[in-house]
Amino acid sequence: MSVAVRRPGFIDKLRAHLELLDPVTWISVFPCLAGGVMASGAMQPTLHDYLLLASIFLLYGPLGTGFSQSVNDYFDLELDRVNEPTRPIPSGRLSIQEALWNSVVVLLLAIGLGVFLGLHIGGVRGTVIIVSILTALVIAYIYSAPPLKLKKNIVTSAPAVGFSYSFVTFLSANALFSEIRPEVIWLAGLNFFMAIALIIMNDFKSVEGDKEGGLKSLAVMIGSRNTFLVSFIIIDLVFAVLAWLAWSWGFTVAIVLVLIGLALNIVIQIQLLRDPKSSISFMKGTVEDGFGNAIGKSEVQEHNAFLRYQVANNILFLLNNLIVAGMIGAKYM
């Protein structure tokens, strides 16, 4: 007796297309966009400026980041059969052709909106926005696509992510409302290095598939404990430089807050280095119950430990990052 297999309906397909764009990842660019806008000190409470703000979030979130995730799934089908078999393509919810159309449509929308915003702003600022989004889209493509496939090696993969998700987003959001502030270049750079540190640890989730696919992530090459150590050194240097910048810019309150954040981070980092698989268990409930749906879960113990650490680190860094950005903006108001 044969059992009828239900064909996916329109809503099922729509959900699969949305999942291919990986909405969870859109959040990663929002703090840099907010920081860039705050540091400009020039946004006005008008409908025009609110629409510009919504447009830049749409450009780099659902469209820009969405394209990078969609094209990554398209080219990583074989890896995802091992690492993430429930994703839309390996699970059969979307065909290869449907996934390709997903990428093409989102790419064209991103290019169109980016060029429109750049022409609307005009001048050097408009050029910054257009060049930034086009560069980010190109990097997103060659990150996953052969023959370059930047993600094959940590030396090229982590900087590519940091540049596209953090550096150009910060500059574009600043350019949307003002000339690029000198301080913003520093903050964009620090966010670039913070993204590198986090993406290095995020590779814990795909170690087995990376080994099979010949991808040289840091976790594959030097192991989990050493990968944590390298990432923590980068993160602590970012906090230290941010504290120095706050001092040089005369932001006394920010210096204290950044140093407190650095101290708390080091305490957590020491626990993780002692036990890379299951330490900072006090964060377990927070991640699984509070942030589980937002940042995901993993079957890999080191990756779960990273997710717990990421919650604490992001709160500490992003809070300080936005405070400093706000102080920069106030300086120019």
PDB file of C-alpha atoms in Angstrom, residues 136-324:
ATOM      1  CA  ALA A 136      30.297  43.461   0.092  1.00  0.00           C
ATOM      2  CA  LEU A 137      28.169  41.597  -2.462  1.00  0.00           C
ATOM      3  CA  VAL A 138      31.203  40.604  -4.535  1.00  0.00           C
ATOM      4  CA  ILE A 139      32.989  39.333  -1.428  1.00  0.00           C
ATOM      5  CA  ALA A 140      29.855  37.443  -0.380  1.00  0.00           C
ATOM      6  CA  TYR A 141      29.883  35.662  -3.728  1.00  0.00           C
ATOM      7  CA  ILE A 142      33.581  34.757  -3.925  1.00  0.00           C
ATOM      8  CA  TYR A 143      33.454  33.729  -0.251  1.00  0.00           C
ATOM      9  CA  SER A 144      31.440  30.660  -1.242  1.00  0.00           C
ATOM     10  CA  ALA A 145      31.877  30.293  -5.001  1.00  0.00           C
ATOM     11  CA  PRO A 146      34.733  28.525  -6.760  1.00  0.00           C
ATOM     12  CA  PRO A 147      37.421  29.017  -7.869  1.00  0.00           C
ATOM     13  CA  LEU A 148      38.385  31.518  -5.146  1.00  0.00           C
ATOM     14  CA  LYS A 149      36.057  30.200  -2.421  1.00  0.00           C
ATOM     15  CA  LEU A 150      37.525  32.394   0.305  1.00  0.00           C
ATOM     16  CA  LYS A 151      35.985  30.250   3.033  1.00  0.00           C
ATOM     17  CA  LYS A 152      38.392  27.413   2.205  1.00  0.00           C
ATOM     18  CA  ASN A 153      41.074  29.028   4.350  1.00  0.00           C
ATOM     19  CA  ILE A 154      40.744  30.946   7.621  1.00  0.00           C
ATOM     20  CA  VAL A 155      43.327  33.482   6.366  1.00  0.00           C
ATOM     21  CA  THR A 156      40.829  34.716   3.768  1.00  0.00           C
ATOM     22  CA  SER A 157      37.469  33.682   5.230  1.00  0.00           C
ATOM     23  CA  ALA A 158      37.475  35.546   8.547  1.00  0.00           C
ATOM     24  CA  PRO A 159      38.651  38.915   7.117  1.00  0.00           C
ATOM     25  CA  ALA A 160      36.064  38.619   4.325  1.00  0.00           C
ATOM     26  CA  VAL A 161      33.275  38.252   6.878  1.00  0.00           C
ATOM     27  CA  GLY A 162      34.643  41.033   9.083  1.00  0.00           C
ATOM     28  CA  PHE A 163      34.905  43.423   6.145  1.00  0.00           C
ATOM     29  CA  SER A 164      31.427  42.727   4.740  1.00  0.00           C
ATOM     30  CA  TYR A 165      29.487  42.408   7.981  1.00  0.00           C
ATOM     31  CA  SER A 166      31.202  45.073  10.095  1.00  0.00           C
ATOM     32  CA  PHE A 167      33.569  47.485   8.365  1.00  0.00           C
ATOM     33  CA  VAL A 168      31.565  48.641   5.339  1.00  0.00           C
ATOM     34  CA  THR A 169      28.276  48.565   7.233  1.00  0.00           C
ATOM     35  CA  PHE A 170      29.638  50.997   9.827  1.00  0.00           C
ATOM     36  CA  LEU A 171      30.966  53.341   7.123  1.00  0.00           C
ATOM     37  CA  SER A 172      27.791  53.169   5.016  1.00  0.00           C
ATOM     38  CA  ALA A 173      25.504  53.973   7.933  1.00  0.00           C
ATOM     39  CA  ASN A 174      27.695  56.933   8.874  1.00  0.00           C
ATOM     40  CA  ALA A 175      27.780  58.175   5.259  1.00  0.00           C
ATOM     41  CA  LEU A 176      23.993  58.013   5.108  1.00  0.00           C
ATOM     42  CA  PHE A 177      23.700  61.075   7.373  1.00  0.00           C
ATOM     43  CA  SER A 178      27.105  62.800   7.466  1.00  0.00           C
ATOM     44  CA  GLU A 179      30.663  62.897   6.193  1.00  0.00           C
ATOM     45  CA  ILE A 180      32.722  59.987   7.487  1.00  0.00           C
ATOM     46  CA  ARG A 181      33.851  60.879  10.981  1.00  0.00           C
ATOM     47  CA  PRO A 182      37.557  60.100  11.662  1.00  0.00           C
ATOM     48  CA  GLU A 183      36.544  58.266  14.846  1.00  0.00           C
ATOM     49  CA  VAL A 184      34.164  56.064  12.859  1.00  0.00           C
ATOM     50  CA  ILE A 185      37.041  54.567  10.879  1.00  0.00           C
ATOM     51  CA  TRP A 186      38.562  53.427  14.178  1.00  0.00           C
ATOM     52  CA  LEU A 187      35.286  51.922  15.392  1.00  0.00           C
ATOM     53  CA  ALA A 188      34.691  50.229  12.046  1.00  0.00           C
ATOM     54  CA  GLY A 189      38.168  48.705  12.297  1.00  0.00           C
ATOM     55  CA  LEU A 190      37.570  47.407  15.817  1.00  0.00           C
ATOM     56  CA  ASN A 191      34.274  45.844  14.756  1.00  0.00           C
ATOM     57  CA  PHE A 192      36.119  44.252  11.829  1.00  0.00           C
ATOM     58  CA  PHE A 193      38.540  42.500  14.198  1.00  0.00           C
ATOM     59  CA  MET A 194      35.774  41.525  16.624  1.00  0.00           C
ATOM     60  CA  ALA A 195      33.913  39.848  13.764  1.00  0.00           C
ATOM     61  CA  ILE A 196      37.086  37.965  12.815  1.00  0.00           C
ATOM     62  CA  ALA A 197      37.437  36.621  16.353  1.00  0.00           C
ATOM     63  CA  LEU A 198      33.815  35.460  16.480  1.00  0.00           C
ATOM     64  CA  ILE A 199      33.776  33.845  13.037  1.00  0.00           C
ATOM     65  CA  ILE A 200      36.890  31.878  13.971  1.00  0.00           C
ATOM     66  CA  MET A 201      35.012  30.317  16.884  1.00  0.00           C
ATOM     67  CA  ASN A 202      31.787  29.882  14.926  1.00  0.00           C
ATOM     68  CA  ASP A 203      33.632  27.332  12.762  1.00  0.00           C
ATOM     69  CA  PHE A 204      33.440  24.850  15.661  1.00  0.00           C
ATOM     70  CA  LYS A 205      29.996  23.840  14.410  1.00  0.00           C
ATOM     71  CA  SER A 206      31.303  22.495  11.104  1.00  0.00           C
ATOM     72  CA  VAL A 207      34.637  20.899  11.990  1.00  0.00           C
ATOM     73  CA  GLU A 208      33.693  17.420  10.746  1.00  0.00           C
ATOM     74  CA  GLY A 209      32.306  18.666   7.460  1.00  0.00           C
ATOM     75  CA  ASP A 210      35.255  21.031   7.015  1.00  0.00           C
ATOM     76  CA  LYS A 211      37.689  18.147   7.438  1.00  0.00           C
ATOM     77  CA  GLU A 212      35.858  16.107   4.815  1.00  0.00           C
ATOM     78  CA  GLY A 213      35.625  19.064   2.440  1.00  0.00           C
ATOM     79  CA  GLY A 214      39.241  20.121   2.873  1.00  0.00           C
ATOM     80  CA  LEU A 215      38.385  23.513   4.398  1.00  0.00           C
ATOM     81  CA  LYS A 216      41.165  24.892   6.601  1.00  0.00           C
ATOM     82  CA  SER A 217      39.353  26.486   9.504  1.00  0.00           C
ATOM     83  CA  LEU A 218      41.459  27.341  12.535  1.00  0.00           C
ATOM     84  CA  ALA A 219      39.601  24.751  14.615  1.00  0.00           C
ATOM     85  CA  VAL A 220      40.595  22.068  12.106  1.00  0.00           C
ATOM     86  CA  MET A 221      44.239  23.167  12.021  1.00  0.00           C
ATOM     87  CA  ILE A 222      45.072  23.863  15.686  1.00  0.00           C
ATOM     88  CA  GLY A 223      42.224  22.382  17.770  1.00  0.00           C
ATOM     89  CA  SER A 224      39.515  23.910  19.946  1.00  0.00           C
ATOM     90  CA  ARG A 225      41.550  25.138  22.929  1.00  0.00           C
ATOM     91  CA  ASN A 226      44.102  26.974  20.776  1.00  0.00           C
ATOM     92  CA  THR A 227      41.320  28.401  18.611  1.00  0.00           C
ATOM     93  CA  PHE A 228      39.646  29.819  21.715  1.00  0.00           C
ATOM     94  CA  LEU A 229      42.994  31.283  22.802  1.00  0.00           C
ATOM     95  CA  VAL A 230      43.653  33.034  19.465  1.00  0.00           C
ATOM     96  CA  SER A 231      40.121  34.471  19.407  1.00  0.00           C
ATOM     97  CA  PHE A 232      40.331  35.680  23.001  1.00  0.00           C
ATOM     98  CA  ILE A 233      43.612  37.494  22.333  1.00  0.00           C
ATOM     99  CA  ILE A 234      41.994  39.356  19.420  1.00  0.00           C
ATOM    100  CA  ILE A 235      38.902  40.191  21.488  1.00  0.00           C
ATOM    101  CA  ASP A 236      40.891  41.472  24.457  1.00  0.00           C
ATOM    102  CA  LEU A 237      43.054  43.631  22.184  1.00  0.00           C
ATOM    103  CA  VAL A 238      39.877  45.115  20.682  1.00  0.00           C
ATOM    104  CA  PHE A 239      38.621  46.039  24.170  1.00  0.00           C
ATOM    105  CA  ALA A 240      42.036  47.456  25.112  1.00  0.00           C
ATOM    106  CA  VAL A 241      42.242  49.632  21.980  1.00  0.00           C
ATOM    107  CA  LEU A 242      38.660  50.819  22.518  1.00  0.00           C
ATOM    108  CA  ALA A 243      39.606  51.870  26.074  1.00  0.00           C
ATOM    109  CA  TRP A 244      42.661  53.737  24.735  1.00  0.00           C
ATOM    110  CA  LEU A 245      40.546  55.474  22.099  1.00  0.00           C
ATOM    111  CA  ALA A 246      37.953  56.495  24.693  1.00  0.00           C
ATOM    112  CA  TRP A 247      40.783  57.995  26.755  1.00  0.00           C
ATOM    113  CA  SER A 248      42.280  59.841  23.772  1.00  0.00           C
ATOM    114  CA  TRP A 249      38.866  61.241  22.833  1.00  0.00           C
ATOM    115  CA  GLY A 250      38.179  62.369  26.387  1.00  0.00           C
ATOM    116  CA  PHE A 251      35.283  59.971  27.077  1.00  0.00           C
ATOM    117  CA  THR A 252      36.017  59.312  30.762  1.00  0.00           C
ATOM    118  CA  VAL A 253      32.866  57.335  31.553  1.00  0.00           C
ATOM    119  CA  ALA A 254      33.391  55.129  28.525  1.00  0.00           C
ATOM    120  CA  ILE A 255      36.942  54.243  29.651  1.00  0.00           C
ATOM    121  CA  VAL A 256      35.629  52.822  32.920  1.00  0.00           C
ATOM    122  CA  LEU A 257      32.824  50.867  31.223  1.00  0.00           C
ATOM    123  CA  VAL A 258      35.136  49.383  28.595  1.00  0.00           C
ATOM    124  CA  LEU A 259      37.686  48.279  31.209  1.00  0.00           C
ATOM    125  CA  ILE A 260      34.915  46.656  33.273  1.00  0.00           C
ATOM    126  CA  GLY A 261      33.768  44.840  30.139  1.00  0.00           C
ATOM    127  CA  LEU A 262      37.322  43.664  29.465  1.00  0.00           C
ATOM    128  CA  ALA A 263      37.740  42.374  33.033  1.00  0.00           C
ATOM    129  CA  LEU A 264      34.452  40.440  32.945  1.00  0.00           C
ATOM    130  CA  ASN A 265      35.362  39.001  29.566  1.00  0.00           C
ATOM    131  CA  ILE A 266      38.723  37.748  30.812  1.00  0.00           C
ATOM    132  CA  VAL A 267      37.072  35.994  33.765  1.00  0.00           C
ATOM    133  CA  ILE A 268      34.753  34.106  31.383  1.00  0.00           C
ATOM    134  CA  GLN A 269      37.572  33.386  28.949  1.00  0.00           C
ATOM    135  CA  ILE A 270      39.705  31.742  31.652  1.00  0.00           C
ATOM    136  CA  GLN A 271      36.856  29.361  32.442  1.00  0.00           C
ATOM    137  CA  LEU A 272      36.477  28.468  28.772  1.00  0.00           C
ATOM    138  CA  LEU A 273      40.187  27.809  28.326  1.00  0.00           C
ATOM    139  CA  ARG A 274      40.123  25.456  31.309  1.00  0.00           C
ATOM    140  CA  ASP A 275      37.245  23.495  29.821  1.00  0.00           C
ATOM    141  CA  PRO A 276      36.533  24.302  26.131  1.00  0.00           C
ATOM    142  CA  LYS A 277      33.589  21.893  25.939  1.00  0.00           C
ATOM    143  CA  SER A 278      31.322  22.549  28.869  1.00  0.00           C
ATOM    144  CA  SER A 279      32.496  25.552  30.874  1.00  0.00           C
ATOM    145  CA  ILE A 280      30.494  28.727  31.714  1.00  0.00           C
ATOM    146  CA  SER A 281      27.544  26.440  32.361  1.00  0.00           C
ATOM    147  CA  PHE A 282      25.907  29.310  34.249  1.00  0.00           C
ATOM    148  CA  MET A 283      25.082  30.757  30.808  1.00  0.00           C
ATOM    149  CA  LYS A 284      23.440  27.537  29.595  1.00  0.00           C
ATOM    150  CA  GLY A 285      19.923  28.452  30.668  1.00  0.00           C
ATOM    151  CA  THR A 286      20.265  31.948  29.257  1.00  0.00           C
ATOM    152  CA  VAL A 287      21.232  30.624  25.834  1.00  0.00           C
ATOM    153  CA  GLU A 288      18.854  27.689  25.599  1.00  0.00           C
ATOM    154  CA  ASP A 289      15.831  29.367  27.167  1.00  0.00           C
ATOM    155  CA  GLY A 290      16.412  33.045  26.441  1.00  0.00           C
ATOM    156  CA  PHE A 291      18.492  33.285  23.267  1.00  0.00           C
ATOM    157  CA  GLY A 292      18.141  29.781  21.866  1.00  0.00           C
ATOM    158  CA  ASN A 293      15.771  30.734  19.067  1.00  0.00           C
ATOM    159  CA  ALA A 294      17.851  33.770  18.133  1.00  0.00           C
ATOM    160  CA  ILE A 295      21.390  32.372  17.991  1.00  0.00           C
ATOM    161  CA  GLY A 296      20.677  28.693  17.431  1.00  0.00           C
ATOM    162  CA  LYS A 297      21.893  25.513  19.094  1.00  0.00           C
ATOM    163  CA  SER A 298      24.516  22.965  18.199  1.00  0.00           C
ATOM    164  CA  GLU A 299      25.362  19.308  18.659  1.00  0.00           C
ATOM    165  CA  VAL A 300      29.062  20.229  18.935  1.00  0.00           C
ATOM    166  CA  GLN A 301      30.045  20.904  22.558  1.00  0.00           C
ATOM    167  CA  GLU A 302      32.697  23.500  21.740  1.00  0.00           C
ATOM    168  CA  HIS A 303      30.232  25.376  19.565  1.00  0.00           C
ATOM    169  CA  ASN A 304      27.644  25.396  22.330  1.00  0.00           C
ATOM    170  CA  ALA A 305      30.297  26.784  24.677  1.00  0.00           C
ATOM    171  CA  PHE A 306      31.051  29.466  22.083  1.00  0.00           C
ATOM    172  CA  LEU A 307      27.348  30.356  21.813  1.00  0.00           C
ATOM    173  CA  ARG A 308      27.178  30.853  25.573  1.00  0.00           C
ATOM    174  CA  TYR A 309      30.309  32.997  25.498  1.00  0.00           C
ATOM    175  CA  GLN A 310      29.046  34.970  22.495  1.00  0.00           C
ATOM    176  CA  VAL A 311      25.987  36.148  24.403  1.00  0.00           C
ATOM    177  CA  ALA A 312      28.120  37.572  27.216  1.00  0.00           C
ATOM    178  CA  ASN A 313      30.788  39.054  24.949  1.00  0.00           C
ATOM    179  CA  ASN A 314      28.321  40.661  22.549  1.00  0.00           C
ATOM    180  CA  ILE A 315      26.408  42.332  25.353  1.00  0.00           C
ATOM    181  CA  LEU A 316      29.626  43.726  26.840  1.00  0.00           C
ATOM    182  CA  PHE A 317      31.178  44.850  23.550  1.00  0.00           C
ATOM    183  CA  LEU A 318      28.075  46.136  21.776  1.00  0.00           C
ATOM    184  CA  LEU A 319      26.977  48.135  24.809  1.00  0.00           C
ATOM    185  CA  ASN A 320      30.374  49.853  25.005  1.00  0.00           C
ATOM    186  CA  ASN A 321      30.555  50.222  21.229  1.00  0.00           C
ATOM    187  CA  LEU A 322      27.217  52.016  21.061  1.00  0.00           C
ATOM    188  CA  ILE A 323      27.994  54.208  24.069  1.00  0.00           C
ATOM    189  CA  VAL A 324      31.221  55.401  22.438  1.00  0.00           C
TER     190      VAL A 324
END
